[in-house]
Coordinates of C-alpha atoms in Angstrom, one line a residue:
Chain A
M248 CA -27.0 -19.7 12.2
A249 CA -27.2 -23.3 11.6
S250 CA -24.4 -25.7 10.9
R251 CA -23.9 -26.8 7.2
S252 CA -22.3 -28.8 5.2
F253 CA -21.1 -29.6 1.4
S254 CA -19.2 -31.9 -0.2
V255 CA -17.1 -30.8 -2.8
E256 CA -19.4 -31.7 -5.6
E257 CA -22.3 -30.0 -3.7
L258 CA -20.0 -26.8 -4.3
K259 CA -19.5 -27.6 -8.0
A260 CA -23.3 -28.0 -8.7
T261 CA -24.5 -25.6 -6.0
F262 CA -22.2 -22.5 -6.8
P263 CA -20.8 -20.6 -9.2
T264 CA -17.3 -21.8 -10.7
R265 CA -15.0 -18.5 -10.4
T266 CA -11.4 -18.5 -11.6
V267 CA -9.1 -16.2 -9.5
T268 CA -5.2 -15.1 -10.5
A269 CA -2.9 -14.6 -7.8
V270 CA 0.1 -14.9 -5.7
L271 CA 0.0 -16.7 -2.4
Q272 CA 3.3 -15.5 -0.7
C273 CA 4.9 -16.9 2.5
A274 CA 5.2 -14.0 5.0
G275 CA 8.5 -15.4 5.9
N276 CA 10.0 -14.9 2.2
R277 CA 12.9 -13.7 2.4
R278 CA 13.6 -14.7 5.7
T279 CA 17.2 -14.9 5.0
D280 CA 18.0 -11.5 4.2
L281 CA 16.8 -10.7 7.7
Q282 CA 18.9 -13.8 9.4
Q283 CA 21.5 -11.5 8.5
V284 CA 20.9 -9.0 9.7
G285 CA 20.0 -11.0 13.6
K286 CA 19.0 -14.8 14.3
T287 CA 15.2 -14.8 14.0
S288 CA 12.8 -18.1 14.4
G289 CA 11.4 -19.8 11.3
D290 CA 12.5 -21.7 8.4
P291 CA 14.8 -19.9 6.6
W292 CA 13.6 -19.3 3.0
D293 CA 15.5 -17.4 0.2
V294 CA 12.9 -15.5 -3.0
G295 CA 10.9 -18.8 -3.3
A296 CA 8.7 -18.7 -1.2
I297 CA 6.0 -17.6 -3.2
G298 CA 4.3 -18.8 -6.0
N299 CA 1.6 -17.7 -8.9
A300 CA -1.2 -19.2 -9.8
E301 CA -4.8 -19.8 -11.9
W302 CA -7.3 -20.8 -9.0
T303 CA -10.6 -21.9 -9.5
G304 CA -13.5 -22.8 -6.7
V305 CA -16.9 -21.2 -5.9
R306 CA -17.1 -18.1 -3.7
L307 CA -17.0 -17.9 0.2
A308 CA -19.3 -15.0 -0.1
D309 CA -21.9 -17.1 -1.7
V310 CA -21.8 -20.1 0.7
L311 CA -21.6 -17.8 3.3
D312 CA -25.0 -16.4 1.3
A313 CA -26.8 -19.8 0.9
V314 CA -26.0 -20.2 4.7
G315 CA -27.2 -17.0 6.5
A316 CA -24.2 -16.4 7.3
P317 CA -24.9 -12.2 8.6
D318 CA -22.3 -9.6 6.5
A319 CA -21.0 -7.6 9.8
S320 CA -18.5 -5.7 9.9
D321 CA -17.4 -6.8 13.4
L322 CA -17.6 -10.6 12.7
F323 CA -14.4 -12.8 11.6
V324 CA -14.6 -16.2 9.3
A325 CA -12.4 -19.1 10.5
F326 CA -10.6 -22.1 8.4
T327 CA -9.8 -25.4 9.9
G328 CA -8.0 -27.8 7.6
A329 CA -7.2 -31.4 8.5
D330 CA -3.3 -30.9 9.2
E331 CA -2.3 -30.4 12.7
V332 CA 0.9 -27.9 13.2
D333 CA 3.0 -27.4 16.7
V334 CA 3.3 -24.2 17.7
E335 CA 5.3 -23.2 20.6
G336 CA 4.9 -27.1 21.3
E337 CA 1.4 -26.8 21.1
E338 CA -0.1 -29.6 19.1
A339 CA -3.5 -28.0 17.1
L340 CA -5.4 -28.1 13.8
F341 CA -4.8 -25.7 11.5
G342 CA -6.8 -22.8 12.2
V343 CA -6.7 -19.4 11.3
S344 CA -9.1 -16.4 11.2
I345 CA -10.4 -13.3 8.5
A346 CA -12.3 -10.5 9.1
M347 CA -16.4 -10.1 7.2
S348 CA -15.3 -7.6 5.1
K349 CA -12.8 -9.8 3.6
A350 CA -14.3 -12.9 3.3
R351 CA -16.8 -11.1 1.0
Q352 CA -15.0 -10.4 -1.8
P353 CA -15.1 -11.3 -4.7
D354 CA -12.0 -12.7 -5.4
V355 CA -11.6 -15.3 -2.1
L356 CA -12.4 -18.9 -3.3
L357 CA -12.7 -22.3 -2.2
V358 CA -10.3 -24.1 -4.8
W359 CA -10.6 -27.4 -5.6
A360 CA -8.4 -26.7 -8.6
M361 CA -5.1 -25.2 -9.4
N362 CA -3.8 -24.0 -13.1
G363 CA -6.5 -26.1 -14.7
E364 CA -5.2 -29.0 -12.6
P365 CA -7.5 -30.8 -9.9
L366 CA -5.5 -29.8 -6.9
T367 CA -2.6 -31.5 -5.4
P368 CA -2.4 -33.0 -2.1
E369 CA 1.1 -30.5 -0.9
H370 CA -1.3 -27.9 -2.4
G371 CA -4.1 -28.9 -0.3
A372 CA -6.6 -31.3 -1.9
P373 CA -9.5 -31.8 -2.4
L374 CA -10.5 -28.6 -0.9
R375 CA -8.6 -25.3 0.3
M376 CA -8.9 -21.4 0.6
V377 CA -7.6 -18.9 -1.7
V378 CA -7.7 -15.2 -0.1
P379 CA -6.1 -13.3 -2.6
G380 CA -3.5 -9.9 -1.6
Y381 CA -3.1 -12.0 2.1
A382 CA -0.4 -13.8 3.5
G383 CA -0.6 -17.4 2.0
V384 CA -0.9 -19.0 6.5
R385 CA -5.0 -17.4 5.5
S386 CA -5.2 -19.5 2.6
A387 CA -5.5 -23.2 4.9
K388 CA -5.4 -26.1 2.7
W389 CA -6.9 -29.4 3.0
L390 CA -10.0 -27.3 4.5
T391 CA -12.9 -29.4 6.4
R392 CA -14.4 -26.5 8.3
I393 CA -15.4 -22.5 7.8
E394 CA -16.9 -21.2 11.1
V395 CA -18.7 -17.5 11.4
R396 CA -17.2 -16.2 14.8
D397 CA -17.3 -13.0 16.7
M398 CA -13.7 -13.6 17.7
P399 CA -10.5 -14.5 15.2
S400 CA -9.9 -17.8 15.3
D401 CA -7.9 -18.5 18.3
A402 CA -6.1 -21.7 16.9
P403 CA -2.6 -21.1 17.8
I404 CA -1.6 -20.5 13.9
Q405 CA -3.5 -17.2 14.9
A406 CA -3.3 -16.2 17.6
H407 CA 0.4 -16.7 18.3
D408 CA 2.1 -16.6 15.5
Y409 CA 2.6 -14.4 11.9
K410 CA 2.3 -11.4 13.8
L411 CA 4.5 -8.3 13.0
F412 CA 6.1 -6.6 16.1
P413 CA 9.1 -3.7 16.4
A414 CA 13.3 -5.0 16.8
D415 CA 13.4 -5.2 20.3
V416 CA 10.7 -7.1 21.1
T417 CA 12.5 -10.8 21.2
S418 CA 10.9 -14.1 21.6
D419 CA 11.4 -14.1 25.0
T420 CA 8.6 -11.2 25.9
V421 CA 6.5 -10.7 22.9
D422 CA 2.5 -10.4 23.6
W423 CA 1.1 -12.0 21.2
S424 CA -2.0 -10.2 21.8
R425 CA -0.4 -7.5 20.5
G426 CA 1.7 -6.8 17.1
L427 CA 0.2 -6.4 13.8
T428 CA -1.9 -9.3 12.4
I429 CA 0.2 -10.4 8.8
N430 CA -2.8 -10.7 6.6
A431 CA -2.3 -8.1 3.5
M432 CA 1.5 -8.1 1.9
P433 CA 3.8 -5.5 1.0
L434 CA 5.5 -4.4 -2.1
N435 CA 8.5 -6.7 -2.3
A436 CA 10.8 -7.7 -5.9
A437 CA 13.8 -10.4 -6.3
I438 CA 16.1 -11.0 -8.7
C439 CA 14.7 -14.3 -10.0
V440 CA 18.1 -15.4 -12.4
P441 CA 20.8 -15.2 -11.9
G442 CA 21.0 -16.7 -8.6
S443 CA 23.3 -15.5 -6.1
G444 CA 26.9 -17.0 -5.8
E445 CA 26.3 -18.5 -9.9
S446 CA 29.0 -17.7 -11.7
L447 CA 28.4 -16.8 -15.8
P448 CA 30.1 -16.4 -18.7
A449 CA 31.1 -12.6 -19.3
G450 CA 28.8 -10.4 -21.7
E451 CA 24.8 -9.9 -22.5
V452 CA 23.2 -11.8 -19.5
R453 CA 19.1 -11.5 -19.2
I454 CA 18.6 -10.9 -15.8
E455 CA 14.8 -11.8 -14.6
G456 CA 13.0 -12.1 -11.4
Y457 CA 9.0 -11.2 -10.4
A458 CA 7.4 -8.4 -8.3
I459 CA 4.4 -8.4 -6.5
A460 CA 1.8 -4.8 -5.1
Y461 CA -0.9 -7.4 -5.2
D462 CA -4.5 -4.2 -5.5
R463 CA -1.3 -1.8 -5.4
R464 CA 0.2 -3.0 -9.2
V465 CA 3.1 -3.2 -9.2
S466 CA 4.0 0.7 -11.4
R467 CA 7.6 0.1 -12.2
V468 CA 11.3 -2.0 -11.8
E469 CA 14.7 -0.7 -11.6
V470 CA 17.4 -2.9 -11.7
S471 CA 21.5 -1.9 -11.1
V472 CA 24.7 -4.1 -11.9
N473 CA 26.6 -2.1 -9.6
G474 CA 25.9 -2.2 -6.5
G475 CA 22.9 0.8 -6.7
R476 CA 24.8 3.3 -7.6
E477 CA 23.2 3.6 -10.8
W478 CA 19.2 2.1 -12.2
Q479 CA 18.2 0.8 -15.2
Q480 CA 14.0 0.2 -15.8
A481 CA 13.3 -4.0 -15.7
T482 CA 10.7 -4.9 -18.7
F483 CA 7.8 -6.3 -17.4
A484 CA 7.2 -9.6 -18.9
D485 CA 3.1 -10.2 -18.3
D486 CA 0.6 -9.0 -20.2
P487 CA -1.3 -8.4 -19.4
E488 CA -1.2 -7.4 -15.1
T489 CA -3.7 -9.5 -13.3
H490 CA -4.8 -7.9 -10.0
W491 CA -3.3 -10.2 -7.4
G492 CA -0.7 -11.6 -9.1
W493 CA 2.6 -11.3 -9.3
R494 CA 4.9 -9.4 -13.0
R495 CA 7.3 -10.7 -13.5
W496 CA 10.7 -8.3 -15.4
T497 CA 13.5 -8.7 -17.2
L498 CA 16.5 -6.6 -18.0
D499 CA 19.3 -7.5 -20.5
A500 CA 22.6 -6.1 -19.2
T501 CA 26.5 -7.3 -19.7
L502 CA 28.2 -7.6 -17.3
A503 CA 32.1 -7.5 -17.4
K504 CA 34.5 -9.4 -15.8
G505 CA 34.8 -9.7 -11.9
R506 CA 32.6 -10.2 -8.9
Q507 CA 29.4 -7.9 -9.7
H508 CA 26.2 -6.8 -7.5
L509 CA 22.6 -7.0 -9.0
V510 CA 20.3 -5.4 -7.4
V511 CA 16.8 -4.8 -7.5
R512 CA 13.6 -2.6 -6.3
A513 CA 9.8 -2.0 -6.8
F514 CA 7.3 1.1 -7.1
D515 CA 3.9 0.4 -6.3
G516 CA 0.8 2.7 -8.0
A517 CA 0.6 4.6 -4.8
G518 CA 4.7 5.6 -5.9
Q519 CA 5.4 3.7 -2.4
G520 CA 8.7 2.1 -3.2
Q521 CA 11.2 -0.6 -0.8
P522 CA 12.9 0.3 2.2
E523 CA 15.9 -0.4 1.3
R524 CA 17.7 -2.1 4.1
P525 CA 16.9 -5.2 6.3
D526 CA 18.1 -4.2 9.3
T527 CA 15.4 -1.1 9.1
M528 CA 12.6 -3.7 10.1
W529 CA 14.3 -7.3 11.4
N530 CA 11.6 -8.7 13.6
F531 CA 12.0 -11.6 15.8
A532 CA 10.3 -14.1 13.5
G533 CA 11.5 -12.9 10.4
Y534 CA 8.7 -11.8 8.9
L535 CA 8.2 -8.9 5.9
C536 CA 11.7 -8.7 4.8
T537 CA 10.2 -5.6 1.7
A538 CA 14.4 -4.6 2.0
W539 CA 16.2 -4.5 -1.7
H540 CA 16.8 -7.6 -3.2
H541 CA 20.6 -8.2 -3.8
V542 CA 22.7 -10.4 -6.1
H543 CA 26.4 -11.5 -6.2
V544 CA 27.7 -13.1 -9.2
L545 CA 30.9 -14.2 -10.8
V546 CA 31.2 -12.8 -14.3
E547 CA 34.4 -15.0 -15.5
Chain B
M165 CA -26.8 10.9 -21.8
A166 CA -28.1 13.5 -21.6
S167 CA -26.7 16.6 -19.7
R168 CA -28.2 17.9 -16.6
S169 CA -27.2 20.9 -13.9
F170 CA -28.2 21.4 -10.5
S171 CA -27.8 23.9 -8.0
V172 CA -25.7 23.1 -4.6
E173 CA -30.0 23.5 -2.7
E174 CA -30.6 21.4 -5.3
L175 CA -28.0 18.5 -4.6
K176 CA -28.8 19.1 -0.6
A177 CA -32.6 18.5 -1.3
T178 CA -32.1 15.3 -3.8
F179 CA -29.1 13.8 -2.5
P180 CA -28.6 12.2 1.0
T181 CA -25.8 13.4 2.8
R182 CA -23.1 12.1 4.0
T183 CA -19.8 13.2 6.0
V184 CA -16.4 11.6 5.9
T185 CA -13.0 12.9 7.4
A186 CA -10.3 12.7 5.0
V187 CA -6.7 13.8 4.9
L188 CA -6.5 16.3 1.4
Q189 CA -2.4 15.8 0.6
C190 CA -0.5 17.2 -2.3
A191 CA 1.4 15.1 -4.1
G192 CA 4.5 17.9 -3.6
N193 CA 4.2 17.3 0.4
R194 CA 7.9 17.3 1.4
R195 CA 9.4 17.8 -1.8
T196 CA 12.2 20.6 0.0
D197 CA 13.4 16.7 1.5
L198 CA 14.2 15.8 -2.6
Q199 CA 14.9 19.5 -3.2
Q200 CA 18.5 18.7 -0.5
V201 CA 18.8 15.7 -3.6
G202 CA 18.2 17.9 -6.9
K203 CA 17.0 20.5 -8.1
T204 CA 13.1 20.0 -8.7
S205 CA 10.3 22.1 -10.0
G206 CA 7.7 23.2 -8.1
D207 CA 7.0 24.8 -4.6
P208 CA 8.8 23.9 -1.9
W209 CA 6.4 22.4 0.2
D210 CA 7.9 21.6 3.9
V211 CA 5.6 18.6 5.9
G212 CA 2.6 21.3 6.0
A213 CA 0.9 20.5 2.4
I214 CA -1.0 18.5 3.9
G215 CA -4.5 18.7 6.2
N216 CA -7.6 16.7 7.7
A217 CA -10.9 18.1 7.6
E218 CA -14.4 16.8 7.9
W219 CA -16.4 16.6 5.0
T220 CA -19.9 17.0 4.2
G221 CA -22.0 16.8 0.9
V222 CA -23.1 14.1 -1.4
R223 CA -22.2 11.3 -3.0
L224 CA -20.5 11.7 -6.6
A225 CA -21.6 8.1 -7.6
D226 CA -25.0 9.2 -5.9
V227 CA -25.6 12.0 -9.2
L228 CA -23.8 9.7 -11.0
D229 CA -26.9 7.3 -10.4
A230 CA -29.1 10.2 -11.3
V231 CA -28.0 11.0 -14.4
G232 CA -28.2 7.7 -15.4
A233 CA -24.3 7.6 -16.3
P234 CA -23.4 4.0 -17.3
D235 CA -20.7 2.1 -14.7
A236 CA -18.0 1.0 -17.1
S237 CA -14.7 0.4 -15.2
D238 CA -13.1 1.6 -18.6
L239 CA -14.7 5.2 -17.8
F240 CA -13.3 8.1 -16.1
V241 CA -14.8 11.6 -14.6
A242 CA -13.3 14.6 -15.5
F243 CA -14.2 17.3 -12.9
T244 CA -13.6 21.1 -14.2
G245 CA -13.1 24.5 -12.0
A246 CA -14.0 27.7 -12.1
D247 CA -9.8 28.6 -11.8
E248 CA -7.4 29.2 -14.1
V249 CA -4.1 27.5 -14.5
D250 CA -1.5 27.9 -15.8
V251 CA 0.7 24.9 -16.9
E252 CA 3.7 25.0 -19.1
G253 CA 2.7 28.5 -19.8
E254 CA -0.4 26.9 -21.8
E255 CA -3.4 28.5 -19.9
A256 CA -7.1 27.0 -19.0
L257 CA -9.3 26.0 -17.1
F258 CA -8.4 23.7 -14.0
G259 CA -9.3 19.7 -14.6
V260 CA -9.1 16.8 -13.6
S261 CA -10.6 13.1 -13.9
I262 CA -10.6 9.6 -11.8
A263 CA -11.2 6.4 -13.3
M264 CA -15.5 5.3 -12.8
S265 CA -14.4 2.4 -9.9
K266 CA -13.1 5.2 -7.9
A267 CA -15.8 8.2 -8.5
R268 CA -18.6 5.3 -7.8
Q269 CA -16.8 4.4 -4.4
P270 CA -19.1 6.0 -1.4
D271 CA -16.3 7.6 0.2
V272 CA -16.0 10.3 -3.3
L273 CA -18.5 12.9 -2.0
L274 CA -19.3 16.7 -3.9
V275 CA -18.7 19.1 -0.4
W276 CA -20.1 22.4 0.1
A277 CA -19.2 22.1 4.4
M278 CA -15.6 21.3 6.2
N279 CA -15.1 20.9 9.7
G280 CA -19.5 21.3 10.1
E281 CA -18.5 24.8 9.2
P282 CA -19.8 26.2 4.3
L283 CA -16.8 26.1 2.8
T284 CA -14.7 29.4 2.8
P285 CA -13.7 30.8 -0.8
E286 CA -10.0 29.3 -0.1
H287 CA -11.1 25.4 0.0
G288 CA -13.6 26.2 -2.7
A289 CA -16.7 27.5 -1.6
P290 CA -19.5 26.7 -3.0
L291 CA -19.1 23.1 -4.3
R292 CA -16.2 21.1 -4.5
M293 CA -14.7 17.5 -4.7
V294 CA -13.3 15.3 -1.9
V295 CA -11.8 12.1 -3.7
P296 CA -10.1 10.0 -0.1
G297 CA -7.0 8.6 -0.7
Y298 CA -6.0 10.4 -3.5
A299 CA -3.1 12.6 -4.4
G300 CA -5.3 16.5 -3.4
V301 CA -5.1 17.9 -7.2
R302 CA -8.2 15.4 -7.9
S303 CA -10.3 17.3 -5.3
A304 CA -11.1 19.7 -7.6
K305 CA -12.5 23.2 -5.9
W306 CA -14.6 25.9 -7.3
L307 CA -16.5 22.7 -9.4
T308 CA -18.0 24.0 -11.9
R309 CA -18.5 20.9 -14.6
I310 CA -18.7 16.6 -13.9
E311 CA -18.0 15.2 -17.1
V312 CA -18.4 11.0 -18.0
R313 CA -15.3 10.8 -20.5
D314 CA -14.2 7.9 -22.3
M315 CA -10.3 9.0 -21.7
P316 CA -8.8 10.6 -18.4
S317 CA -9.1 15.0 -19.1
D318 CA -7.0 16.4 -21.6
A319 CA -6.9 19.6 -19.4
P320 CA -3.3 20.8 -19.1
I321 CA -3.6 19.3 -15.2
Q322 CA -4.2 16.1 -16.3
A323 CA -2.5 15.4 -18.8
H324 CA 1.3 17.6 -18.0
D325 CA 1.4 17.4 -14.6
Y326 CA 1.3 15.1 -11.7
K327 CA 2.6 11.9 -13.1
L328 CA 5.9 10.1 -11.5
F329 CA 9.3 9.2 -13.1
P330 CA 12.1 7.2 -12.6
A331 CA 15.3 9.6 -11.5
D332 CA 16.5 10.1 -15.6
V333 CA 13.9 11.6 -16.9
T334 CA 13.8 15.4 -16.5
S335 CA 11.9 18.1 -17.4
D336 CA 14.1 18.8 -21.0
T337 CA 13.0 14.2 -21.7
V338 CA 10.1 14.1 -19.8
D339 CA 7.7 12.4 -22.2
W340 CA 3.9 13.6 -20.1
S341 CA 1.7 10.5 -22.0
R342 CA 4.6 7.7 -19.8
G343 CA 5.2 8.1 -15.8
L344 CA 2.8 7.2 -13.2
T345 CA -0.6 9.1 -12.9
I346 CA -0.7 10.3 -8.8
N347 CA -3.8 9.4 -7.6
A348 CA -3.2 6.2 -5.2
M349 CA -0.7 7.9 -2.4
P350 CA 2.2 6.5 -0.6
L351 CA 2.7 5.4 3.7
N352 CA 4.3 9.4 4.7
A353 CA 5.1 10.3 7.8
A354 CA 6.4 14.1 9.8
I355 CA 7.5 15.0 12.7
C356 CA 5.7 18.9 13.5
V357 CA 6.7 20.2 17.0
P358 CA 9.2 20.3 17.3
G359 CA 10.4 22.6 14.2
S360 CA 13.8 21.9 12.4
G361 CA 16.2 24.1 13.4
E362 CA 14.8 25.1 16.6
S363 CA 15.9 26.1 20.8
L364 CA 14.6 23.8 23.4
P365 CA 15.3 23.6 27.3
A366 CA 17.0 20.6 28.2
G367 CA 15.0 18.0 29.4
E368 CA 12.0 16.1 28.6
V369 CA 9.6 17.2 25.2
R370 CA 6.6 16.0 23.7
I371 CA 7.6 15.3 19.7
E372 CA 4.2 15.4 17.9
G373 CA 3.8 14.7 14.3
Y374 CA 1.7 12.9 11.8
A375 CA 1.3 9.1 10.2
I376 CA -0.8 8.7 7.0
A377 CA -1.3 5.4 5.2
Y378 CA -5.1 5.9 3.9
D379 CA -7.2 2.7 4.1
R380 CA -4.3 1.0 4.1
R381 CA -4.0 2.7 8.4
V382 CA -0.8 3.1 10.2
S383 CA -0.2 0.5 11.9
R384 CA 2.9 1.3 13.6
V385 CA 4.8 4.7 13.8
E386 CA 9.0 4.8 15.3
V387 CA 10.2 7.7 16.7
S388 CA 14.7 8.7 17.0
V389 CA 16.4 11.1 19.5
N390 CA 19.7 9.5 18.5
G391 CA 19.2 10.0 14.5
G392 CA 18.2 6.8 13.7
R393 CA 20.8 4.5 16.0
E394 CA 17.7 3.8 18.4
W395 CA 13.7 3.8 18.1
Q396 CA 11.2 4.1 20.2
Q397 CA 7.3 3.7 19.6
A398 CA 5.1 6.6 20.0
T399 CA 2.0 6.8 21.2
F400 CA -1.3 7.1 18.6
A401 CA -3.1 10.4 20.2
D402 CA -6.5 10.4 17.5
D403 CA -9.0 7.2 18.4
P404 CA -10.7 6.4 16.3
E405 CA -8.9 5.8 13.6
T406 CA -10.4 6.6 10.6
H407 CA -10.6 5.1 6.8
W408 CA -8.6 8.1 5.5
G409 CA -8.1 10.2 7.5
W410 CA -3.9 11.1 9.6
R411 CA -2.9 8.9 12.9
R412 CA -1.5 12.3 14.6
W413 CA 0.8 10.9 17.6
T414 CA 3.5 11.9 19.7
L415 CA 6.2 10.8 21.7
D416 CA 7.8 12.3 25.3
A417 CA 12.2 12.0 25.4
T418 CA 14.3 13.5 27.4
L419 CA 16.3 15.3 25.0
A420 CA 20.4 16.1 26.2
K421 CA 22.3 19.5 25.6
G422 CA 23.6 19.6 21.9
R423 CA 22.3 19.3 19.0
Q424 CA 19.7 16.2 19.1
H425 CA 18.5 15.2 15.7
L426 CA 15.3 13.3 15.9
V427 CA 13.7 11.0 13.4
V428 CA 10.5 9.5 12.3
R429 CA 9.5 6.8 10.0
A430 CA 6.0 4.9 9.9
F431 CA 4.9 1.1 9.2
D432 CA 1.3 0.6 7.3
G433 CA -1.6 -2.2 8.0
A434 CA 0.4 -4.7 5.6
G435 CA 3.5 -4.3 7.5
Q436 CA 5.2 -1.8 4.4
G437 CA 7.5 0.9 6.1
Q438 CA 9.2 4.0 4.2
P439 CA 12.5 4.3 2.6
E440 CA 15.3 6.0 4.4
R441 CA 16.4 8.5 1.8
P442 CA 14.9 11.0 -0.5
D443 CA 17.4 10.4 -3.3
T444 CA 16.3 6.9 -3.9
M445 CA 13.2 8.2 -5.1
W446 CA 14.1 11.8 -6.4
N447 CA 12.3 12.8 -9.8
F448 CA 12.8 15.9 -11.5
A449 CA 9.1 17.3 -10.6
G450 CA 9.5 16.9 -6.6
Y451 CA 6.5 13.9 -6.0
L452 CA 6.4 11.9 -3.4
C453 CA 8.3 12.5 -1.0
T454 CA 8.6 9.5 1.8
A455 CA 11.6 9.1 2.9
W456 CA 12.2 8.5 7.0
H457 CA 11.9 12.6 8.0
H458 CA 14.7 14.0 9.5
V459 CA 14.4 17.6 12.8
H460 CA 17.3 19.1 13.8
V461 CA 17.8 21.2 17.1
L462 CA 19.6 22.4 19.6
V463 CA 18.8 21.8 22.9
E464 CA 20.5 24.3 25.6

């Protein structure tokens, strides 16, 4: 299989244009809740390391076909970005990979537009990957190279980061060749409004947030305004539901004066619920916090 | 689209034979744990309403193609069995349905053999459906009829049963047109050996069980021998892992004399963990108990 170069203009001229709505979520979203359990590495993300957008580009599958890439289940497709990253003191180009079976799925795109506008530099212009359903790290920005390999990328981001380990593994004892490579993302939900620590006037308040289950779909969102003793069904604000997008939800509730404790939990299309407590999923790198999300407010 | 009949011999002669390893699990498996929280309808299944087998037959997709069935995403494929069932006092033939998109998947089979032997009557001879990854109820036994429809089956098993509702819905208030139709099944794990209430000699014991995540795959099984205070990694006993099968696991542990409390929990390929407590998923029909599984033993 030969090497071949495409400009973005050549991609646009050669392949059909596709648009997909998809969430990109950092594997470290909600890490702060794990950091309440115990110290972790990584940035202290609250519930905002996630975004939902409409992405436009061409199918990776079409590009792979055009260059004659084999479609074998034991192959990998590696992406290199133009940005340098520092992993464990090692400086290297950003590099990640996904399995060929995922790479061939029709919603995996090489993208030049976001929400109908050309990509901005911070979102990966001129060209980025969007791998719906996978942790954001696999959607490489500032894409310079795609390579078909018989092994995952050996770039440090792929090989020495973004893996899930049991609670008894630490940054001192970790063997990076083990652990679960974080690709598909689990069920999650968060309260965005009101924010934690906010003061609110007494009376009716609209509670808002998101839930995300990717291709499993979100089937139900439940909100408690009394710390989890009783639950109400939230209303979905997004219509229609997209395959890879989040579902925004709202609940109108009447809050009494005093310190109030809001909680959200979701269920997916397989009836799967979220674990209740972050200590049951703590890991030293602070990935995949999917515990019920709590917000404390003061009602005056 | 016309109607067409096939004998089992004609199916064997007309279509390629396929074999798939798959778990069939009742949506009410582990219902007894939900019944500890509160009364439910349905049979009191412990952890045994599940089985893993190798199924041989022909692809439903091939049969649908042969009769010219359209492949439209808004269609359903309904199965009728020869058995009569009683749902809410209504006597009717067993009938269920699945979406056309699932029906077309290559592992959905019309089956005449189980583990290399002809189906026995109690397993659905002469012909049954096997719908891997879905609740056992969709894998109709004693298959007599397959129908392509623009609506789900209106047989009572499909329309008035096997749906998931929030905890505040009861058998008196249920609106069966709502709720989540239980198809894809959630992550689960159970301890099979030792059994709850068993007496064991002190010393080393091999703890055994299963975990199931279907196409999400089981990534990790953790066992506690002290009621959940500390966790050890179980060893997978099945190798290689099948796409739709369970993973059996073992843990060798040393148990001290006295009452001991064993717990198991699993994580899937998306890093999803199980909810801890059955009261967080209780529903009046006792479906989809996926809480951590506990076994109490007396070590003498």
